[in-house]
Amino acid sequence: MQQTKSANRQRSGSLSPLISRLSDDILHSIFLLLRSWIRFPGETDDVAFDTPLRHERTDGPGLPLWAMPIVLSHVCTRWRTVALTSPRLWTFIRITGTFANRVMMNEFLERAGTSLPLSILFTPSRAATRLATPDADAADLGPSSWDLLGSASVATDHALRIAALAVDLREPDARLLLAHLQAHPLPRLHTLRVDTYPDGSPGASTVSFVGAGVGAYPRSLRMLHVSRAPLAWLPFRELVSLDLAYVRVPALSLLLATLRKSPRLEVLVLRAPVESVDHWVAELEPPAELSRLRVLALASDSPDEKGALAVLRYTSFPPATRVHLHLSEGPQTCLHEGCASLHRIAAAVTHAELVRDRIRGRATLRSSLSQPGPALTVDYPGGFFDEPQWSAGSGLCQALLAVPLPALTHFTLALEDWEDQPPSVTHLEMLFGALPGLVELCTRIHRHYVLALASALGRRQDPTAPPRTIVCTRLRKWTLRWCGGHPSVDDFRQVERCCASRAEAGVMLALLETTVQPPPAVLPNLKRVVEALSVVR
């Protein structure tokens, strides 16, 4: 026991000098780095449709990031001195309206100095209140709206310093708060995030703020995010990021006017339908030139173009733009028509993969991240459906019909989970029929799918036609990565029949790779119908 205590004292004594050797400047730099990690809820560097709209960077379990300055100032006397002399560390202020929060807010405002820009977050007092149901007890919803307005009045005394503002509240509270903020000029505001959620009361809407009153915000605004709050118009210009989620977007002409006035736009995310598509207005004007666009994410719940996808036809963006399209159920028309920028990106994709998620009931077609080239992702229905006409495989080729990839040569198909409604031979033939230039195919499939897969690759589309009517006539390499257990002899016989059919049609495979050694009963025949056979791990 004494030896253990002595070892612990030696260990702690050896670490203490290392910490104490850090100069105040280094500690100050570390504290400012930690401050840069504090962000608004839902604010990320990447845009994805599969992540929750409000993932908890600031209100998650454990230590909230917005409380980091308080923790740093309570480690030791020296750290507290450094923290209190670092005004920038205290510039992120969370406001909930409670008495304790008002005391903390006053301390933060005092320690942040008088000149540094502020980031203000209005949010409920507890993360759980944001998920309150409409029939929840009012006592569980934290302080009243008037308490929140009282705290907001203190914050607006520093309105000239507010550079970033986020509102993550119930609709009535957000509407009342934002109406109050309209009376105060915010000349330094560059980031505005409005994220509301319904409380069950009829007619609740924040249209009074994001409608005519939104013009009170300055032209310095560069980043705008609005979720579940209706927009009547978009009187903004010089935006760098525009994210509209689960709201009804104004008329297309008004949206395009904002885009044309924002040539430096880098992020455009529309996860909502457009109010009206004014073709006669849009066609009279040139497309919006977005030469700096890095991320374009569009989602539509409508099978036609009367949603966010309508923006494609009237915008122009560079080939390096990361494009993410979220398609709805139902047939899709080719999105290339009228959008030269999307056509250039799709025409440059040579490596892609299709992965179906059984849990989400959707499939994702995306360009390979391991290969240089454009970044294109198409998310669409491709899983379980209740209607008989929407079997699991019927939507497999939907993305390729909406966004054809004429230059695709390397393709990976991942169907690793067994489903009650597997894709049929017809579904797979339609999929491979959309890939005429395919050279290398990698399939990660459940072993029970091999019959449909082998039949689709080995069956002639028209038995009375010439031999080369078989699908994927340029296919030279096929890699079989088995899933769902060890394949049987019959599974390999299906593969052997497929390769024999292709050899008979004059399109013999140059290389067949498999992750499982073929059984001796099939191996001799399999070697005769392919030029080379390899077992990979």
Coordinates of C-alpha atoms in Angstrom, one line a residue:
M1 CA 0.0 0.0 0.0
Q2 CA 2.8 2.4 0.9
Q3 CA 4.6 1.6 -2.4
T4 CA 1.4 2.4 -4.3
K5 CA 0.9 5.7 -2.6
S6 CA 4.6 6.6 -3.2
A7 CA 4.2 5.7 -6.9
N8 CA 1.1 7.8 -7.2
R9 CA 2.9 10.8 -5.6
Q10 CA 5.8 10.4 -8.0
R11 CA 3.5 10.1 -10.9
S12 CA 1.5 13.2 -10.0
G13 CA 4.7 15.1 -9.2
S14 CA 6.1 14.3 -12.6
L15 CA 3.0 15.6 -14.3
S16 CA 2.5 18.8 -12.3
P17 CA 5.7 20.5 -13.6
L18 CA 4.6 19.8 -17.2
I19 CA 1.4 21.6 -16.7
S20 CA 3.0 24.4 -14.8
R21 CA 5.5 24.9 -17.5
L22 CA 2.8 26.0 -19.9
S23 CA 3.0 29.8 -20.3
D24 CA 0.0 32.0 -20.0
D25 CA 0.1 32.6 -23.7
I26 CA -0.1 28.9 -24.5
L27 CA -3.0 28.5 -22.0
H28 CA -4.7 31.5 -23.6
S29 CA -4.3 29.9 -27.1
I30 CA -5.7 26.6 -25.8
F31 CA -8.7 28.3 -24.3
L32 CA -9.5 30.2 -27.5
L33 CA -9.3 26.9 -29.4
L34 CA -11.9 25.4 -27.0
R35 CA -14.0 28.5 -27.6
S36 CA -13.9 27.8 -31.4
W37 CA -15.6 24.4 -30.7
I38 CA -18.7 26.0 -29.2
R39 CA -21.4 26.2 -31.9
F40 CA -25.1 26.5 -32.2
P41 CA -27.3 23.4 -32.1
G42 CA -27.4 21.8 -35.6
E43 CA -24.4 23.8 -36.9
T44 CA -21.9 21.5 -38.6
D45 CA -19.2 21.7 -41.2
D46 CA -20.9 19.0 -43.3
V47 CA -24.4 18.8 -44.7
A48 CA -26.3 15.5 -44.6
F49 CA -29.9 14.5 -44.7
D50 CA -29.4 11.4 -42.5
T51 CA -28.3 13.3 -39.4
P52 CA -30.8 14.8 -37.0
L53 CA -31.6 18.5 -37.7
R54 CA -30.6 19.4 -34.2
H55 CA -27.8 17.2 -33.1
E56 CA -26.5 18.3 -29.7
R57 CA -23.2 20.0 -30.0
T58 CA -24.1 22.4 -27.2
D59 CA -26.9 20.6 -25.3
G60 CA -25.8 17.0 -25.5
P61 CA -25.4 14.6 -22.6
G62 CA -22.5 15.3 -20.2
L63 CA -20.7 18.7 -20.2
P64 CA -22.3 21.2 -22.6
L65 CA -19.8 23.0 -24.6
W66 CA -21.3 26.4 -23.9
A67 CA -20.3 25.9 -20.2
M68 CA -16.6 25.3 -21.1
P69 CA -15.5 28.8 -19.9
I70 CA -17.1 28.2 -16.5
V71 CA -15.2 24.9 -16.1
L72 CA -11.9 26.3 -17.2
S73 CA -12.2 29.1 -14.7
H74 CA -12.7 26.7 -11.8
V75 CA -9.7 24.4 -12.3
C76 CA -7.1 26.4 -10.3
T77 CA -6.2 30.0 -9.5
R78 CA -3.9 30.4 -12.4
W79 CA -6.3 29.0 -14.9
R80 CA -9.0 31.2 -13.5
T81 CA -6.8 34.3 -13.9
V82 CA -6.0 33.4 -17.6
A83 CA -9.7 32.7 -18.3
L84 CA -10.9 36.0 -16.8
T85 CA -8.3 37.9 -18.8
S86 CA -9.4 36.2 -22.1
P87 CA -12.5 38.2 -23.1
R88 CA -13.1 36.2 -26.3
L89 CA -13.6 33.0 -24.2
W90 CA -16.9 34.5 -22.8
T91 CA -18.4 35.7 -26.1
F92 CA -20.8 32.7 -26.5
I93 CA -23.9 33.3 -24.3
R94 CA -26.8 31.0 -23.9
I95 CA -30.0 32.6 -22.8
T96 CA -32.9 30.6 -21.3
G97 CA -34.8 33.2 -19.2
T98 CA -34.3 31.5 -15.8
F99 CA -33.0 33.5 -12.9
A100 CA -29.8 31.5 -12.6
N101 CA -29.2 31.9 -16.3
R102 CA -29.7 35.7 -16.1
V103 CA -27.0 35.9 -13.4
M104 CA -24.7 33.8 -15.6
M105 CA -25.5 36.0 -18.6
N106 CA -24.6 39.2 -16.8
E107 CA -21.3 37.6 -15.8
F108 CA -20.5 36.5 -19.3
L109 CA -21.3 40.0 -20.7
E110 CA -19.1 41.6 -18.1
R111 CA -16.2 39.3 -18.8
A112 CA -16.5 39.5 -22.6
G113 CA -15.5 43.2 -22.6
T114 CA -17.1 46.0 -24.5
S115 CA -15.9 45.6 -28.1
L116 CA -15.7 41.9 -29.1
P117 CA -18.6 40.4 -31.2
L118 CA -21.1 38.2 -29.4
S119 CA -22.8 34.9 -30.2
I120 CA -26.2 34.7 -28.6
L121 CA -28.3 31.5 -28.3
F122 CA -31.9 31.5 -27.2
T123 CA -33.0 28.1 -26.1
P124 CA -35.1 26.4 -23.4
S125 CA -33.6 25.8 -20.0
R126 CA -33.3 22.1 -20.4
A127 CA -32.7 20.0 -23.5
A128 CA -35.6 17.8 -22.7
T129 CA -38.1 20.7 -23.0
R130 CA -37.3 20.9 -26.8
L131 CA -38.8 17.5 -27.2
A132 CA -41.9 18.3 -25.1
T133 CA -45.2 16.9 -26.6
P134 CA -48.2 19.2 -27.3
D135 CA -50.1 17.8 -24.3
A136 CA -47.2 18.3 -21.9
D137 CA -47.8 20.2 -18.7
A138 CA -46.9 23.9 -19.1
A139 CA -44.9 23.7 -15.8
D140 CA -42.5 21.4 -17.6
L141 CA -41.7 23.9 -20.3
G142 CA -39.4 26.1 -18.3
P143 CA -39.7 29.8 -17.7
S144 CA -42.4 31.9 -19.3
S145 CA -42.0 33.8 -22.5
W146 CA -41.9 37.1 -20.5
D147 CA -38.9 35.9 -18.5
L148 CA -37.2 35.1 -21.8
L149 CA -38.1 38.6 -23.0
G150 CA -36.6 40.1 -19.9
S151 CA -33.3 38.4 -20.6
A152 CA -33.5 39.4 -24.2
S153 CA -33.9 43.0 -23.2
V154 CA -30.5 42.8 -21.4
A155 CA -28.9 41.2 -24.4
T156 CA -30.3 43.8 -26.8
D157 CA -28.5 46.5 -24.8
H158 CA -25.4 45.0 -26.6
A159 CA -27.2 44.7 -30.0
L160 CA -24.4 46.6 -31.7
R161 CA -22.0 43.7 -30.8
I162 CA -24.2 40.7 -31.7
A163 CA -22.5 39.0 -34.7
A164 CA -24.3 35.6 -34.5
L165 CA -27.8 34.9 -33.3
A166 CA -29.6 31.6 -32.9
V167 CA -33.2 31.0 -31.8
D168 CA -34.1 27.4 -30.9
L169 CA -37.5 27.7 -29.3
R170 CA -41.2 26.7 -29.5
E171 CA -43.1 28.6 -32.1
P172 CA -44.9 31.1 -29.8
D173 CA -41.8 31.9 -27.9
A174 CA -39.7 32.3 -31.1
R175 CA -42.4 34.5 -32.6
L176 CA -42.6 36.8 -29.6
L177 CA -38.8 37.0 -29.1
L178 CA -38.0 37.7 -32.8
A179 CA -40.7 40.4 -32.9
H180 CA -39.0 42.0 -29.9
L181 CA -35.5 41.8 -31.6
Q182 CA -36.8 43.6 -34.8
A183 CA -36.9 46.9 -33.0
H184 CA -33.1 46.7 -32.3
P185 CA -30.6 47.2 -35.2
L186 CA -28.0 44.5 -35.5
P187 CA -25.3 46.1 -37.8
R188 CA -22.7 43.4 -37.2
L189 CA -25.0 40.3 -37.5
H190 CA -23.5 37.8 -40.0
T191 CA -25.1 34.5 -38.8
L192 CA -28.9 34.0 -38.2
R193 CA -30.4 30.7 -37.3
V194 CA -34.1 30.3 -36.6
D195 CA -35.1 26.8 -35.6
T196 CA -38.6 26.4 -34.2
Y197 CA -40.8 23.5 -33.4
P198 CA -44.6 23.4 -32.9
D199 CA -46.2 23.4 -29.5
G200 CA -49.6 22.1 -30.6
S201 CA -51.4 25.4 -30.5
P202 CA -53.5 26.1 -33.7
G203 CA -52.3 28.8 -36.0
A204 CA -48.8 29.1 -34.5
S205 CA -46.5 30.7 -37.0
T206 CA -43.4 32.9 -37.1
V207 CA -44.4 34.5 -40.4
S208 CA -44.5 37.9 -38.7
F209 CA -40.8 37.7 -38.3
V210 CA -39.5 35.9 -41.3
G211 CA -42.0 37.8 -43.5
A212 CA -42.0 41.6 -43.8
G213 CA -40.1 42.2 -40.6
V214 CA -37.1 40.3 -41.6
G215 CA -35.9 43.4 -43.6
A216 CA -34.9 44.9 -40.2
Y217 CA -31.8 42.7 -40.3
P218 CA -28.7 44.2 -42.0
R219 CA -27.0 43.5 -45.3
S220 CA -24.0 42.2 -43.3
L221 CA -25.9 38.9 -42.9
R222 CA -23.9 36.1 -44.6
M223 CA -25.3 32.8 -43.1
L224 CA -29.0 32.1 -42.9
H225 CA -30.7 29.0 -41.6
V226 CA -34.4 28.7 -41.1
S227 CA -36.2 25.6 -40.0
R228 CA -40.0 25.1 -39.7
A229 CA -40.6 28.9 -39.9
P230 CA -42.5 30.0 -43.0
L231 CA -40.7 32.5 -45.3
A232 CA -42.7 35.1 -47.1
W233 CA -39.7 36.6 -49.0
L234 CA -35.9 36.7 -49.0
P235 CA -34.7 40.3 -49.0
F236 CA -31.0 39.2 -48.6
R237 CA -27.9 39.6 -50.6
E238 CA -24.3 38.6 -50.5
L239 CA -25.1 35.4 -48.6
V240 CA -22.4 32.7 -48.1
S241 CA -24.7 30.0 -46.7
L242 CA -28.4 29.5 -47.1
D243 CA -30.2 26.6 -45.4
L244 CA -34.0 26.3 -45.5
A245 CA -35.2 23.2 -43.8
Y246 CA -38.8 21.9 -43.5
V247 CA -40.3 25.3 -44.5
R248 CA -42.3 26.4 -47.5
V249 CA -39.9 28.4 -49.6
P250 CA -41.2 31.6 -51.3
A251 CA -41.9 31.8 -55.0
L252 CA -39.0 30.5 -57.2
S253 CA -38.5 34.0 -58.7
L254 CA -37.9 35.5 -55.2
L255 CA -35.5 32.7 -54.3
L256 CA -33.6 33.1 -57.5
A257 CA -33.3 36.8 -56.9
T258 CA -31.6 36.2 -53.6
L259 CA -29.3 33.6 -55.3
R260 CA -28.3 36.0 -58.1
K261 CA -27.5 38.7 -55.5
S262 CA -25.3 36.2 -53.7
P263 CA -22.5 35.3 -56.1
R264 CA -20.2 34.2 -53.3
L265 CA -22.7 31.6 -52.0
E266 CA -20.8 28.5 -50.8
V267 CA -23.6 26.3 -49.2
L268 CA -27.1 26.0 -50.5
V269 CA -29.5 23.6 -48.7
L270 CA -33.2 23.3 -49.5
R271 CA -35.1 20.7 -47.7
A272 CA -38.6 22.0 -48.5
P273 CA -41.0 22.6 -51.4
V274 CA -41.0 25.8 -53.4
E275 CA -44.2 27.8 -52.9
S276 CA -44.7 28.3 -56.6
V277 CA -42.6 27.7 -59.7
D278 CA -42.8 30.8 -62.0
H279 CA -41.4 29.4 -65.2
W280 CA -42.4 32.4 -67.2
V281 CA -40.4 34.7 -64.8
A282 CA -37.4 32.5 -64.4
E283 CA -36.9 31.8 -68.1
L284 CA -36.7 35.4 -68.9
E285 CA -33.7 35.9 -66.7
P286 CA -30.2 34.3 -66.8
P287 CA -29.4 31.4 -64.4
A288 CA -27.9 32.3 -61.0
E289 CA -24.1 32.0 -61.3
L290 CA -22.8 30.4 -58.1
S291 CA -19.2 30.1 -59.0
R292 CA -18.1 29.5 -55.4
L293 CA -20.7 26.9 -54.5
R294 CA -19.1 24.0 -52.5
V295 CA -22.2 22.2 -51.2
L296 CA -25.6 21.8 -53.0
A297 CA -28.2 19.8 -51.1
L298 CA -31.8 19.6 -52.4
A299 CA -34.6 17.5 -51.1
S300 CA -38.1 17.2 -52.4
D301 CA -41.2 15.3 -51.1
S302 CA -42.8 15.7 -54.5
P303 CA -42.3 13.3 -57.4
D304 CA -42.3 16.2 -59.8
E305 CA -40.1 19.3 -60.1
K306 CA -42.4 21.5 -58.0
G307 CA -40.0 21.2 -55.1
A308 CA -36.5 22.2 -54.3
L309 CA -35.3 20.3 -57.3
A310 CA -36.7 23.1 -59.5
V311 CA -33.8 25.2 -58.5
L312 CA -31.4 23.0 -60.6
R313 CA -32.8 24.3 -63.9
Y314 CA -32.1 27.9 -63.0
T315 CA -28.6 27.7 -61.4
S316 CA -25.1 27.3 -62.5
F317 CA -22.3 25.9 -60.3
P318 CA -18.8 24.6 -60.7
P319 CA -17.8 20.9 -61.3
A320 CA -16.2 20.7 -57.8
T321 CA -19.5 21.3 -56.1
R322 CA -20.6 18.5 -53.8
V323 CA -24.2 17.6 -54.9
H324 CA -26.6 15.8 -52.7
L325 CA -30.1 15.1 -54.0
H326 CA -32.9 13.6 -51.9
L327 CA -35.6 12.2 -54.1
S328 CA -39.1 11.4 -53.1
E329 CA -41.2 8.3 -53.8
G330 CA -42.5 7.9 -57.3
P331 CA -41.1 8.2 -60.8
Q332 CA -38.4 10.8 -61.5
T333 CA -37.7 12.6 -64.7
C334 CA -34.1 13.1 -65.8
L335 CA -32.7 16.1 -63.8
H336 CA -30.0 16.7 -66.4
E337 CA -32.5 18.5 -68.7
G338 CA -31.9 22.2 -68.4
C339 CA -29.1 22.0 -65.9
A340 CA -25.7 21.9 -67.7
S341 CA -23.8 22.0 -64.4
L342 CA -25.4 18.8 -63.1
H343 CA -24.9 17.2 -66.5
R344 CA -21.1 18.0 -66.4
I345 CA -20.8 16.6 -62.9
A346 CA -22.7 13.4 -63.7
A347 CA -20.8 12.9 -66.9
A348 CA -17.5 13.0 -65.0
V349 CA -18.4 10.2 -62.5
T350 CA -16.5 7.0 -63.3
H351 CA -16.7 5.2 -60.0
A352 CA -19.9 4.8 -58.0
E353 CA -21.6 2.6 -55.5
L354 CA -25.2 1.8 -54.6
V355 CA -26.0 0.9 -51.0
R356 CA -29.5 0.0 -49.8
D357 CA -30.4 0.7 -46.1
R358 CA -33.0 -1.8 -45.0
I359 CA -33.8 0.1 -41.8
R360 CA -34.4 3.5 -43.5
G361 CA -36.1 1.8 -46.5
R362 CA -34.0 4.0 -48.9
A363 CA -31.0 3.5 -51.2
T364 CA -28.1 5.7 -51.8
L365 CA -26.2 6.1 -55.1
R366 CA -22.9 8.0 -54.6
S367 CA -19.7 8.6 -56.4
S368 CA -16.7 6.8 -54.9
L369 CA -14.9 8.9 -52.3
S370 CA -11.7 6.9 -52.8
Q371 CA -11.4 8.0 -56.4
P372 CA -10.7 11.6 -57.6
G373 CA -13.6 13.3 -59.3
P374 CA -16.9 14.9 -58.5
A375 CA -18.9 14.2 -55.3
L376 CA -22.4 13.2 -56.2
T377 CA -25.0 11.6 -53.9
V378 CA -28.5 10.6 -54.8
D379 CA -30.7 9.3 -51.9
Y380 CA -34.0 7.7 -52.9
P381 CA -36.6 5.1 -52.0
G382 CA -35.3 1.6 -52.4
G383 CA -36.3 -0.5 -49.4
F384 CA -39.4 -1.8 -47.7
F385 CA -42.8 -0.6 -49.0
D386 CA -46.3 -1.6 -48.1
E387 CA -47.7 -1.4 -51.6
P388 CA -47.1 -4.4 -53.8
Q389 CA -45.9 -2.3 -56.7
W390 CA -43.1 -0.8 -54.5
S391 CA -41.2 -4.0 -53.8
A392 CA -37.7 -3.8 -52.3
G393 CA -35.9 -3.7 -55.7
S394 CA -38.3 -1.6 -57.8
G395 CA -36.5 1.6 -56.9
L396 CA -33.0 0.4 -57.5
C397 CA -32.6 2.1 -60.9
Q398 CA -34.6 5.3 -59.9
A399 CA -31.4 7.3 -59.2
L400 CA -29.8 6.3 -62.5
L401 CA -33.0 7.4 -64.3
A402 CA -33.0 10.7 -62.5
V403 CA -29.3 11.3 -62.8
P404 CA -27.8 9.1 -65.6
L405 CA -24.0 8.4 -65.3
P406 CA -22.9 7.8 -68.9
A407 CA -19.2 7.6 -68.1
L408 CA -19.5 5.1 -65.2
T409 CA -17.1 2.2 -65.5
H410 CA -16.6 0.9 -62.0
F411 CA -19.7 0.1 -59.9
T412 CA -20.3 -1.4 -56.5
L413 CA -23.7 -2.9 -55.6
A414 CA -24.3 -3.5 -51.9
L415 CA -27.3 -5.6 -51.0
E416 CA -26.0 -7.2 -47.8
D417 CA -29.3 -7.6 -45.8
W418 CA -31.9 -10.3 -46.6
E419 CA -35.4 -8.9 -47.1
D420 CA -38.8 -10.6 -47.5
Q421 CA -39.2 -8.8 -50.9
P422 CA -35.8 -9.2 -52.6
P423 CA -35.1 -7.5 -56.0
S424 CA -36.3 -9.5 -58.9
V425 CA -34.4 -10.3 -62.1
T426 CA -36.3 -7.6 -63.9
H427 CA -35.3 -5.0 -61.3
L428 CA -31.7 -5.9 -61.6
E429 CA -31.8 -6.0 -65.4
M430 CA -33.2 -2.5 -65.4
L431 CA -30.3 -1.4 -63.1
F432 CA -27.6 -3.0 -65.2
G433 CA -29.3 -1.8 -68.4
A434 CA -28.7 1.8 -67.2
L435 CA -24.9 1.0 -67.0
P436 CA -23.9 0.3 -70.6
G437 CA -20.3 1.3 -70.1
L438 CA -19.6 -0.8 -67.0
V439 CA -16.2 -2.4 -67.0
E440 CA -15.7 -3.6 -63.4
L441 CA -18.5 -4.7 -61.0
C442 CA -18.2 -5.4 -57.3
T443 CA -21.2 -7.0 -55.6
R444 CA -21.5 -7.2 -51.8
I445 CA -24.8 -9.2 -51.7
H446 CA -26.6 -11.7 -49.5
R447 CA -26.1 -15.2 -50.8
H448 CA -29.8 -15.6 -51.4
Y449 CA -29.7 -12.8 -54.0
V450 CA -27.2 -14.6 -56.2
L451 CA -29.9 -16.3 -58.3
A452 CA -31.5 -13.0 -59.4
L453 CA -28.1 -11.4 -59.8
A454 CA -26.7 -14.1 -62.0
S455 CA -29.8 -14.3 -64.0
A456 CA -29.8 -10.6 -64.7
L457 CA -26.2 -10.6 -65.8
G458 CA -26.4 -13.8 -67.8
R459 CA -29.8 -13.6 -69.5
R460 CA -30.2 -12.0 -72.9
Q461 CA -32.7 -9.2 -73.0
D462 CA -34.1 -10.6 -76.2
P463 CA -33.4 -14.2 -77.0
T464 CA -34.2 -13.7 -80.7
A465 CA -31.7 -10.8 -81.0
P466 CA -28.0 -11.1 -81.7
P467 CA -25.8 -12.3 -78.9
R468 CA -24.6 -8.9 -77.8
T469 CA -28.0 -8.0 -76.5
I470 CA -26.9 -9.2 -73.1
V471 CA -26.5 -6.4 -70.4
C472 CA -23.2 -4.8 -69.7
T473 CA -21.4 -6.0 -72.7
R474 CA -18.1 -4.2 -71.7
L475 CA -17.9 -5.9 -68.3
R476 CA -14.5 -7.5 -67.9
K477 CA -14.2 -7.9 -64.1
W478 CA -16.7 -9.2 -61.5
T479 CA -15.9 -9.3 -57.8
L480 CA -18.2 -11.4 -55.6
R481 CA -18.1 -10.6 -51.9
W482 CA -20.4 -13.0 -50.2
C483 CA -22.6 -12.0 -47.3
G484 CA -25.2 -13.8 -45.2
G485 CA -23.2 -17.0 -44.6
H486 CA -21.1 -19.4 -46.6
P487 CA -22.4 -19.9 -50.3
S488 CA -23.6 -23.3 -51.3
V489 CA -22.7 -25.4 -54.3
D490 CA -25.9 -24.3 -56.0
D491 CA -24.9 -20.7 -55.5
F492 CA -21.7 -21.2 -57.4
R493 CA -23.5 -23.1 -60.1
Q494 CA -25.7 -20.0 -60.7
V495 CA -22.5 -18.0 -61.0
E496 CA -21.0 -20.6 -63.4
R497 CA -24.2 -20.5 -65.6
C498 CA -24.1 -16.7 -65.7
C499 CA -20.4 -16.7 -66.8
A500 CA -21.1 -19.4 -69.4
S501 CA -24.0 -17.4 -70.9
R502 CA -21.8 -14.4 -71.2
A503 CA -19.0 -16.4 -72.8
E504 CA -21.5 -17.8 -75.3
A505 CA -22.6 -14.3 -76.1
G506 CA -19.0 -13.3 -76.8
V507 CA -18.5 -11.2 -73.8
M508 CA -16.5 -13.5 -71.5
L509 CA -15.2 -12.1 -68.2
A510 CA -11.5 -11.5 -68.1
L511 CA -11.4 -11.9 -64.3
L512 CA -13.8 -13.4 -61.7
E513 CA -12.9 -12.7 -58.1
T514 CA -14.6 -14.4 -55.2
T515 CA -14.1 -14.2 -51.5
V516 CA -14.9 -17.9 -51.1
Q517 CA -13.1 -20.7 -52.7
P518 CA -15.4 -22.4 -55.3
P519 CA -16.2 -26.0 -54.5
P520 CA -14.4 -28.7 -56.5
A521 CA -17.7 -29.8 -58.2
V522 CA -18.0 -26.4 -59.8
L523 CA -14.4 -25.2 -60.1
P524 CA -13.4 -26.9 -63.4
N525 CA -16.4 -25.6 -65.3
L526 CA -16.0 -22.2 -63.8
K527 CA -12.4 -21.9 -65.0
R528 CA -13.5 -22.8 -68.5
V529 CA -16.0 -19.9 -68.8
V530 CA -13.8 -17.1 -67.5
E531 CA -10.3 -16.1 -68.6
A532 CA -9.0 -15.9 -65.0
L533 CA -10.3 -16.9 -61.6
S534 CA -9.0 -15.5 -58.3
V535 CA -9.9 -15.9 -54.6
V536 CA -9.5 -12.7 -52.7
R537 CA -9.9 -11.9 -49.0

